PDB file of C-alpha atoms in Angstrom:
ATOM      1  CA  MET T 830      -0.113   0.119   0.042  1.00 33.00           C
ATOM      2  CA  ALA T 831       1.459   3.452  -1.102  1.00 33.00           C
ATOM      3  CA  LYS T 832       1.890   5.992   1.485  1.00 30.00           C
ATOM      4  CA  LYS T 833      -0.087   9.336   1.140  1.00 30.00           C
ATOM      5  CA  SER T 834       1.930  12.086   0.235  1.00 31.00           C
ATOM      6  CA  ARG T 835       1.666  15.336   2.238  1.00 34.00           C
ATOM      7  CA  LYS T 836       0.107  17.024  -0.729  1.00 36.00           C
ATOM      8  CA  GLN T 837      -2.832  14.707  -0.419  1.00 36.00           C
ATOM      9  CA  GLN T 838      -3.529  15.485   3.276  1.00 41.00           C
ATOM     10  CA  PRO T 839      -6.960  17.223   3.792  1.00 46.00           C
ATOM     11  CA  GLY T 840      -6.806  20.857   4.096  1.00 54.00           C
ATOM     12  CA  GLY T 841      -3.339  21.341   3.139  1.00 86.00           C
ATOM     13  CA  THR T 842      -2.332  23.154  -0.047  1.00 94.00           C
ATOM     14  CA  PRO T 843       1.030  22.898  -1.953  1.00 95.00           C
ATOM     15  CA  ALA T 844       1.866  26.242  -0.191  1.00 96.00           C
ATOM     16  CA  THR T 845       1.198  25.002   3.182  1.00 95.00           C
ATOM     17  CA  VAL T 846       2.885  21.739   2.558  1.00 94.00           C
ATOM     18  CA  ALA T 847       6.084  23.647   1.106  1.00 94.00           C
ATOM     19  CA  LEU T 848       6.173  25.913   4.400  1.00 96.00           C
ATOM     20  CA  THR T 849       5.792  22.609   6.534  1.00 94.00           C
ATOM     21  CA  THR T 850       8.332  20.660   4.692  1.00 93.00           C
ATOM     22  CA  ALA T 851      10.927  23.556   4.933  1.00 94.00           C
ATOM     23  CA  GLY T 852      10.076  23.955   8.809  1.00 94.00           C
ATOM     24  CA  THR T 853       9.316  27.443   8.155  1.00 94.00           C
ATOM     25  CA  ALA T 854       7.187  29.166  11.067  1.00 95.00           C
ATOM     26  CA  PHE T 855       3.771  30.263   9.789  1.00 96.00           C
ATOM     27  CA  THR T 856       0.417  30.811  10.629  1.00 94.00           C
ATOM     28  CA  VAL T 857      -2.750  30.041   8.363  1.00 94.00           C
ATOM     29  CA  HIS T 858      -5.628  32.563   8.519  1.00 92.00           C
ATOM     30  CA  SER T 859      -9.012  31.481   6.778  1.00 91.00           C
ATOM     31  CA  TYR T 860     -11.924  33.455   5.951  1.00 90.00           C
ATOM     32  CA  ASP T 861     -15.255  32.990   4.156  1.00 88.00           C
ATOM     33  CA  HIS T 862     -14.468  34.279   0.574  1.00 86.00           C
ATOM     34  CA  ASP T 863     -17.366  36.323  -1.190  1.00 84.00           C
ATOM     35  CA  PRO T 864     -17.195  35.636  -4.729  1.00 83.00           C
ATOM     36  CA  SER T 865     -18.576  38.824  -5.374  1.00 81.00           C
ATOM     37  CA  SER T 866     -15.974  40.942  -3.873  1.00 82.00           C
ATOM     38  CA  PRO T 867     -14.068  43.148  -6.438  1.00 79.00           C
ATOM     39  CA  SER T 868     -10.731  42.634  -4.867  1.00 83.00           C
ATOM     40  CA  TYR T 869      -9.405  39.451  -3.490  1.00 83.00           C
ATOM     41  CA  GLY T 870      -6.617  41.106  -1.787  1.00 84.00           C
ATOM     42  CA  GLU T 871      -8.389  43.849  -0.210  1.00 87.00           C
ATOM     43  CA  GLU T 872     -11.162  41.195   0.920  1.00 88.00           C
ATOM     44  CA  ALA T 873      -8.462  39.121   2.579  1.00 90.00           C
ATOM     45  CA  ALA T 874      -7.093  42.338   4.449  1.00 89.00           C
ATOM     46  CA  GLU T 875     -10.463  43.498   5.722  1.00 89.00           C
ATOM     47  CA  ALA T 876     -11.563  40.129   6.614  1.00 89.00           C
ATOM     48  CA  LEU T 877      -8.220  39.217   8.806  1.00 90.00           C
ATOM     49  CA  GLY T 878      -8.096  42.655  10.075  1.00 91.00           C
ATOM     50  CA  VAL T 879      -4.663  43.457   8.756  1.00 91.00           C
ATOM     51  CA  SER T 880      -3.420  46.626   7.343  1.00 92.00           C
ATOM     52  CA  ALA T 881      -3.601  46.511   3.532  1.00 91.00           C
ATOM     53  CA  ASP T 882       0.147  47.316   3.346  1.00 93.00           C
ATOM     54  CA  ARG T 883       1.020  44.034   5.245  1.00 95.00           C
ATOM     55  CA  VAL T 884      -1.273  41.896   2.999  1.00 95.00           C
ATOM     56  CA  PHE T 885       0.451  41.142  -0.409  1.00 96.00           C
ATOM     57  CA  LYS T 886      -1.019  39.879  -3.653  1.00 95.00           C
ATOM     58  CA  THR T 887       0.626  37.345  -6.006  1.00 96.00           C
ATOM     59  CA  LEU T 888       0.539  38.632  -9.665  1.00 97.00           C
ATOM     60  CA  VAL T 889       2.215  36.813 -12.797  1.00 98.00           C
ATOM     61  CA  ALA T 890       3.541  39.037 -15.329  1.00 98.00           C
ATOM     62  CA  ASP T 891       5.160  38.158 -18.800  1.00 98.00           C
ATOM     63  CA  VAL T 892       8.540  39.769 -19.124  1.00 98.00           C
ATOM     64  CA  ASP T 893       9.856  39.546 -22.536  1.00 97.00           C
ATOM     65  CA  GLY T 894       8.313  36.171 -23.006  1.00 96.00           C
ATOM     66  CA  GLU T 895       9.006  34.696 -19.430  1.00 97.00           C
ATOM     67  CA  LEU T 896       6.405  34.370 -16.898  1.00 98.00           C
ATOM     68  CA  VAL T 897       7.537  36.116 -13.682  1.00 98.00           C
ATOM     69  CA  VAL T 898       5.801  36.493 -10.178  1.00 98.00           C
ATOM     70  CA  ALA T 899       5.496  39.816  -8.624  1.00 98.00           C
ATOM     71  CA  VAL T 900       4.402  39.911  -4.836  1.00 98.00           C
ATOM     72  CA  VAL T 901       3.142  43.273  -4.078  1.00 97.00           C
ATOM     73  CA  PRO T 902       1.051  45.279  -0.967  1.00 96.00           C
ATOM     74  CA  VAL T 903      -2.609  44.950  -2.112  1.00 93.00           C
ATOM     75  CA  ALA T 904      -2.807  48.686  -1.042  1.00 90.00           C
ATOM     76  CA  GLY T 905      -1.188  49.583  -4.228  1.00 92.00           C
ATOM     77  CA  SER T 906      -0.461  48.127  -7.703  1.00 94.00           C
ATOM     78  CA  LEU T 907       2.239  46.662  -9.827  1.00 97.00           C
ATOM     79  CA  ASP T 908       4.740  48.906 -11.467  1.00 98.00           C
ATOM     80  CA  LEU T 909       5.334  46.738 -14.576  1.00 98.00           C
ATOM     81  CA  LYS T 910       8.302  48.808 -15.715  1.00 97.00           C
ATOM     82  CA  ALA T 911       9.886  48.471 -12.409  1.00 98.00           C
ATOM     83  CA  LEU T 912       9.261  44.744 -12.519  1.00 98.00           C
ATOM     84  CA  ALA T 913      10.846  44.584 -16.042  1.00 98.00           C
ATOM     85  CA  SER T 914      13.775  46.513 -14.775  1.00 97.00           C
ATOM     86  CA  ALA T 915      14.321  44.239 -11.587  1.00 98.00           C
ATOM     87  CA  VAL T 916      14.509  40.926 -13.659  1.00 97.00           C
ATOM     88  CA  GLY T 917      16.730  42.713 -16.203  1.00 97.00           C
ATOM     89  CA  GLY T 918      14.049  42.707 -18.937  1.00 97.00           C
ATOM     90  CA  LYS T 919      12.611  45.271 -21.345  1.00 96.00           C
ATOM     91  CA  ARG T 920       8.670  44.885 -21.432  1.00 96.00           C
ATOM     92  CA  ALA T 921       6.336  43.611 -18.967  1.00 97.00           C
ATOM     93  CA  ALA T 922       2.646  42.849 -19.145  1.00 97.00           C
ATOM     94  CA  MET T 923       0.087  41.002 -17.080  1.00 97.00           C
ATOM     95  CA  ALA T 924       0.325  37.242 -17.976  1.00 97.00           C
ATOM     96  CA  ASP T 925      -2.722  35.567 -19.628  1.00 96.00           C
ATOM     97  CA  PRO T 926      -4.917  34.557 -16.666  1.00 95.00           C
ATOM     98  CA  ALA T 927      -5.101  30.776 -18.144  1.00 96.00           C
ATOM     99  CA  ALA T 928      -1.457  30.713 -18.644  1.00 96.00           C
ATOM    100  CA  ALA T 929      -0.783  31.888 -14.957  1.00 96.00           C
ATOM    101  CA  GLU T 930      -3.327  29.268 -13.629  1.00 96.00           C
ATOM    102  CA  ARG T 931      -1.810  26.374 -15.653  1.00 96.00           C
ATOM    103  CA  THR T 932       1.971  27.309 -14.829  1.00 96.00           C
ATOM    104  CA  THR T 933       1.308  27.830 -11.060  1.00 96.00           C
ATOM    105  CA  GLY T 934      -1.287  25.217 -10.644  1.00 95.00           C
ATOM    106  CA  TYR T 935      -3.458  27.691  -8.620  1.00 95.00           C
ATOM    107  CA  VAL T 936      -6.523  29.374  -9.517  1.00 93.00           C
ATOM    108  CA  ARG T 937      -6.900  33.272 -10.044  1.00 90.00           C
ATOM    109  CA  GLY T 938      -7.371  35.083  -6.582  1.00 88.00           C
ATOM    110  CA  GLY T 939      -5.689  32.020  -5.049  1.00 92.00           C
ATOM    111  CA  ILE T 940      -2.247  32.092  -6.535  1.00 95.00           C
ATOM    112  CA  SER T 941       0.414  31.691  -3.906  1.00 97.00           C
ATOM    113  CA  PRO T 942       4.112  32.539  -4.233  1.00 97.00           C
ATOM    114  CA  LEU T 943       4.838  29.173  -2.729  1.00 97.00           C
ATOM    115  CA  GLY T 944       4.450  25.599  -3.918  1.00 96.00           C
ATOM    116  CA  GLN T 945       3.676  26.548  -7.452  1.00 96.00           C
ATOM    117  CA  ARG T 946       3.555  23.735  -9.981  1.00 95.00           C
ATOM    118  CA  LYS T 947       6.574  25.303 -11.865  1.00 93.00           C
ATOM    119  CA  ARG T 948       8.942  27.531  -9.816  1.00 92.00           C
ATOM    120  CA  LEU T 949       9.189  30.987 -11.565  1.00 96.00           C
ATOM    121  CA  ARG T 950      11.416  33.801 -11.169  1.00 97.00           C
ATOM    122  CA  THR T 951       9.955  35.876  -8.247  1.00 98.00           C
ATOM    123  CA  VAL T 952      10.256  39.426  -7.019  1.00 98.00           C
ATOM    124  CA  LEU T 953       8.856  40.791  -3.762  1.00 98.00           C
ATOM    125  CA  ASP T 954       8.206  44.423  -3.222  1.00 98.00           C
ATOM    126  CA  ALA T 955      10.770  45.855  -1.016  1.00 97.00           C
ATOM    127  CA  SER T 956       8.235  47.388   1.414  1.00 97.00           C
ATOM    128  CA  ALA T 957       7.934  43.740   2.488  1.00 97.00           C
ATOM    129  CA  ALA T 958      11.134  43.970   4.621  1.00 96.00           C
ATOM    130  CA  SER T 959       9.836  46.758   6.772  1.00 96.00           C
ATOM    131  CA  HIS T 960       7.191  44.460   8.345  1.00 96.00           C
ATOM    132  CA  PRO T 961       7.761  41.661  10.990  1.00 96.00           C
ATOM    133  CA  THR T 962       5.429  39.409   9.016  1.00 97.00           C
ATOM    134  CA  ILE T 963       3.240  39.562   5.972  1.00 97.00           C
ATOM    135  CA  CYS T 964       0.232  37.694   4.380  1.00 96.00           C
ATOM    136  CA  VAL T 965       0.075  36.091   1.046  1.00 97.00           C
ATOM    137  CA  SER T 966      -2.270  33.664  -0.464  1.00 95.00           C
ATOM    138  CA  ALA T 967      -1.974  30.035   0.906  1.00 95.00           C
ATOM    139  CA  GLY T 968      -3.218  28.853  -2.547  1.00 94.00           C
ATOM    140  CA  ARG T 969      -6.717  29.067  -2.262  1.00 92.00           C
ATOM    141  CA  ARG T 970      -9.230  31.810  -1.979  1.00 90.00           C
ATOM    142  CA  GLY T 971     -10.133  32.693   1.532  1.00 91.00           C
ATOM    143  CA  LEU T 972      -6.807  31.338   2.886  1.00 94.00           C
ATOM    144  CA  GLU T 973      -3.752  33.150   3.711  1.00 95.00           C
ATOM    145  CA  VAL T 974      -0.469  32.284   5.358  1.00 96.00           C
ATOM    146  CA  GLU T 975       1.419  34.772   7.582  1.00 96.00           C
ATOM    147  CA  LEU T 976       5.147  34.755   7.530  1.00 97.00           C
ATOM    148  CA  SER T 977       8.503  36.793   7.722  1.00 97.00           C
ATOM    149  CA  ALA T 978       9.306  38.527   4.392  1.00 97.00           C
ATOM    150  CA  SER T 979      12.737  37.063   4.521  1.00 97.00           C
ATOM    151  CA  ASP T 980      11.521  33.414   4.833  1.00 97.00           C
ATOM    152  CA  LEU T 981       9.322  34.139   1.830  1.00 98.00           C
ATOM    153  CA  ALA T 982      12.136  35.368  -0.130  1.00 97.00           C
ATOM    154  CA  ALA T 983      14.292  32.430   1.043  1.00 97.00           C
ATOM    155  CA  LEU T 984      11.715  29.749  -0.008  1.00 96.00           C
ATOM    156  CA  THR T 985      10.838  31.404  -3.474  1.00 97.00           C
ATOM    157  CA  GLY T 986      14.510  32.388  -4.217  1.00 96.00           C
ATOM    158  CA  ALA T 987      12.741  36.007  -4.571  1.00 97.00           C
ATOM    159  CA  SER T 988      14.863  39.219  -4.942  1.00 97.00           C
ATOM    160  CA  LEU T 989      13.611  42.440  -3.201  1.00 97.00           C
ATOM    161  CA  ALA T 990      12.826  45.432  -5.465  1.00 98.00           C
ATOM    162  CA  ALA T 991      10.717  48.437  -5.410  1.00 98.00           C
ATOM    163  CA  ILE T 992       7.988  46.965  -7.762  1.00 98.00           C
ATOM    164  CA  GLY T 993       4.681  48.247  -6.062  1.00 95.00           C
ATOM    165  CA  ARG T 994       3.009  51.805  -6.620  1.00 91.00           C
ATOM    166  CA  ALA T 995       1.183  53.303  -3.799  1.00 83.00           C
TER     167      ALA T 995
END
Protein backbone atom coordinates (compact mmCIF):
# COMPACT_ATOMS: atom_id res chain seq x y z
CA MET A 1 0.00 0.00 0.00
CA ALA A 2 1.40 3.38 -1.00
CA LYS A 3 1.98 6.07 1.59
CA LYS A 4 -0.05 9.23 1.27
CA SER A 5 2.04 12.17 0.21
CA ARG A 6 1.82 15.35 2.25
CA LYS A 7 0.10 17.08 -0.68
CA GLN A 8 -2.84 14.71 -0.31
CA GLN A 9 -3.55 15.60 3.30
CA PRO A 10 -6.98 17.18 3.72
CA GLY A 11 -6.95 20.94 4.17
CA GLY A 12 -3.37 21.37 3.02
CA THR A 13 -2.35 23.24 -0.09
CA PRO A 14 0.95 22.98 -1.97
CA ALA A 15 1.90 26.29 -0.28
CA THR A 16 1.31 25.06 3.27
CA VAL A 17 2.98 21.74 2.45
CA ALA A 18 6.05 23.63 1.17
CA LEU A 19 6.18 25.72 4.36
CA THR A 20 5.78 22.68 6.61
CA THR A 21 8.37 20.68 4.69
CA ALA A 22 10.85 23.55 4.95
CA GLY A 23 10.25 23.87 8.69
CA THR A 24 9.30 27.52 8.27
CA ALA A 25 7.30 29.28 10.98
CA PHE A 26 3.94 30.43 9.61
CA THR A 27 0.35 31.02 10.64
CA VAL A 28 -2.66 30.10 8.51
CA HIS A 29 -5.60 32.51 8.44
CA SER A 30 -8.89 31.57 6.82
CA TYR A 31 -11.98 33.60 6.09
CA ASP A 32 -15.21 33.18 4.14
CA HIS A 33 -14.50 34.33 0.60
CA ASP A 34 -17.25 36.38 -1.05
CA PRO A 35 -17.31 35.56 -4.79
CA SER A 36 -18.76 39.02 -5.53
CA SER A 37 -15.81 40.83 -3.92
CA PRO A 38 -14.09 43.10 -6.48
CA SER A 39 -10.60 42.61 -4.95
CA TYR A 40 -9.34 39.35 -3.46
CA GLY A 41 -6.49 41.06 -1.63
CA GLU A 42 -8.52 43.88 -0.13
CA GLU A 43 -11.15 41.35 0.91
CA ALA A 44 -8.44 39.33 2.71
CA ALA A 45 -7.05 42.40 4.51
CA GLU A 46 -10.50 43.45 5.68
CA ALA A 47 -11.59 39.95 6.70
CA LEU A 48 -8.38 39.35 8.67
CA GLY A 49 -8.27 42.83 10.20
CA VAL A 50 -4.76 43.35 8.84
CA SER A 51 -3.45 46.56 7.30
CA ALA A 52 -3.58 46.40 3.47
CA ASP A 53 0.13 47.26 3.32
CA ARG A 54 0.92 43.95 5.12
CA VAL A 55 -1.24 41.77 2.85
CA PHE A 56 0.52 41.02 -0.43
CA LYS A 57 -1.01 39.85 -3.69
CA THR A 58 0.69 37.43 -6.03
CA LEU A 59 0.61 38.54 -9.67
CA VAL A 60 2.02 36.77 -12.70
CA ALA A 61 3.48 38.91 -15.45
CA ASP A 62 5.08 38.20 -18.80
CA VAL A 63 8.51 39.83 -19.04
CA ASP A 64 9.97 39.50 -22.52
CA GLY A 65 8.24 36.13 -23.00
CA GLU A 66 9.08 34.73 -19.53
CA LEU A 67 6.48 34.37 -16.78
CA VAL A 68 7.58 36.13 -13.59
CA VAL A 69 5.87 36.32 -10.19
CA ALA A 70 5.47 39.74 -8.58
CA VAL A 71 4.42 39.98 -4.92
CA VAL A 72 3.15 43.45 -4.02
CA PRO A 73 0.97 45.02 -1.29
CA VAL A 74 -2.76 44.90 -1.98
CA ALA A 75 -2.86 48.58 -0.96
CA GLY A 76 -1.17 49.49 -4.25
CA SER A 77 -0.47 48.17 -7.71
CA LEU A 78 2.34 46.58 -9.66
CA ASP A 79 4.71 48.86 -11.55
CA LEU A 80 5.30 46.75 -14.67
CA LYS A 81 8.23 48.87 -15.83
CA ALA A 82 9.95 48.46 -12.45
CA LEU A 83 9.33 44.70 -12.54
CA ALA A 84 10.87 44.40 -15.99
CA SER A 85 13.88 46.39 -14.81
CA ALA A 86 14.21 44.25 -11.65
CA VAL A 87 14.60 41.07 -13.71
CA GLY A 88 16.76 42.63 -16.43
CA GLY A 89 13.95 42.77 -18.97
CA LYS A 90 12.66 45.42 -21.32
CA ARG A 91 8.85 44.97 -21.38
CA ALA A 92 6.36 43.55 -18.95
CA ALA A 93 2.63 42.94 -19.21
CA MET A 94 0.20 41.03 -17.06
CA ALA A 95 0.21 37.35 -18.02
CA ASP A 96 -2.78 35.65 -19.56
CA PRO A 97 -4.85 34.41 -16.57
CA ALA A 98 -5.17 30.90 -18.04
CA ALA A 99 -1.38 30.68 -18.51
CA ALA A 100 -0.83 31.90 -14.94
CA GLU A 101 -3.22 29.27 -13.57
CA ARG A 102 -1.77 26.48 -15.71
CA THR A 103 1.82 27.32 -14.82
CA THR A 104 1.36 27.89 -11.08
CA GLY A 105 -1.28 25.22 -10.46
CA TYR A 106 -3.47 27.72 -8.62
CA VAL A 107 -6.69 29.55 -9.54
CA ARG A 108 -6.83 33.31 -9.99
CA GLY A 109 -7.40 34.96 -6.62
CA GLY A 110 -5.68 32.04 -4.91
CA ILE A 111 -2.25 32.08 -6.57
CA SER A 112 0.43 31.69 -3.93
CA PRO A 113 4.09 32.52 -4.42
CA LEU A 114 4.79 29.23 -2.59
CA GLY A 115 4.39 25.66 -3.83
CA GLN A 116 3.81 26.51 -7.47
CA ARG A 117 3.67 23.72 -10.04
CA LYS A 118 6.55 25.32 -11.93
CA ARG A 119 8.90 27.54 -9.94
CA LEU A 120 8.97 30.95 -11.54
CA ARG A 121 11.40 33.78 -10.98
CA THR A 122 9.93 35.87 -8.16
CA VAL A 123 10.28 39.51 -7.13
CA LEU A 124 9.00 40.67 -3.75
CA ASP A 125 8.27 44.36 -3.26
CA ALA A 126 10.96 45.86 -1.03
CA SER A 127 8.32 47.30 1.33
CA ALA A 128 7.78 43.77 2.68
CA ALA A 129 11.07 44.01 4.57
CA SER A 130 9.67 46.83 6.74
CA HIS A 131 7.11 44.50 8.39
CA PRO A 132 7.83 41.76 10.96
CA THR A 133 5.40 39.50 9.03
CA ILE A 134 3.33 39.71 5.86
CA CYS A 135 0.37 37.73 4.57
CA VAL A 136 0.22 36.04 1.16
CA SER A 137 -2.21 33.62 -0.40
CA ALA A 138 -1.95 30.08 0.90
CA GLY A 139 -3.12 28.74 -2.46
CA ARG A 140 -6.87 28.99 -2.13
CA ARG A 141 -9.35 31.85 -2.06
CA GLY A 142 -10.14 32.57 1.58
CA LEU A 143 -6.84 31.21 2.89
CA GLU A 144 -3.74 33.26 3.74
CA VAL A 145 -0.40 32.45 5.35
CA GLU A 146 1.48 34.88 7.55
CA LEU A 147 5.27 34.63 7.59
CA SER A 148 8.36 36.81 7.57
CA ALA A 149 9.37 38.46 4.31
CA SER A 150 12.85 36.96 4.64
CA ASP A 151 11.40 33.44 4.90
CA LEU A 152 9.19 34.07 1.87
CA ALA A 153 12.17 35.36 -0.11
CA ALA A 154 14.33 32.40 0.92
CA LEU A 155 11.69 29.80 0.03
CA THR A 156 10.85 31.32 -3.36
CA GLY A 157 14.33 32.53 -4.28
CA ALA A 158 12.81 36.01 -4.57
CA SER A 159 14.76 39.17 -5.06
CA LEU A 160 13.57 42.34 -3.31
CA ALA A 161 12.95 45.41 -5.44
CA ALA A 162 10.69 48.48 -5.43
CA ILE A 163 8.04 47.11 -7.82
CA GLY A 164 4.89 48.39 -6.09
CA ARG A 165 3.10 51.68 -6.56
CA ALA A 166 0.98 53.30 -3.85
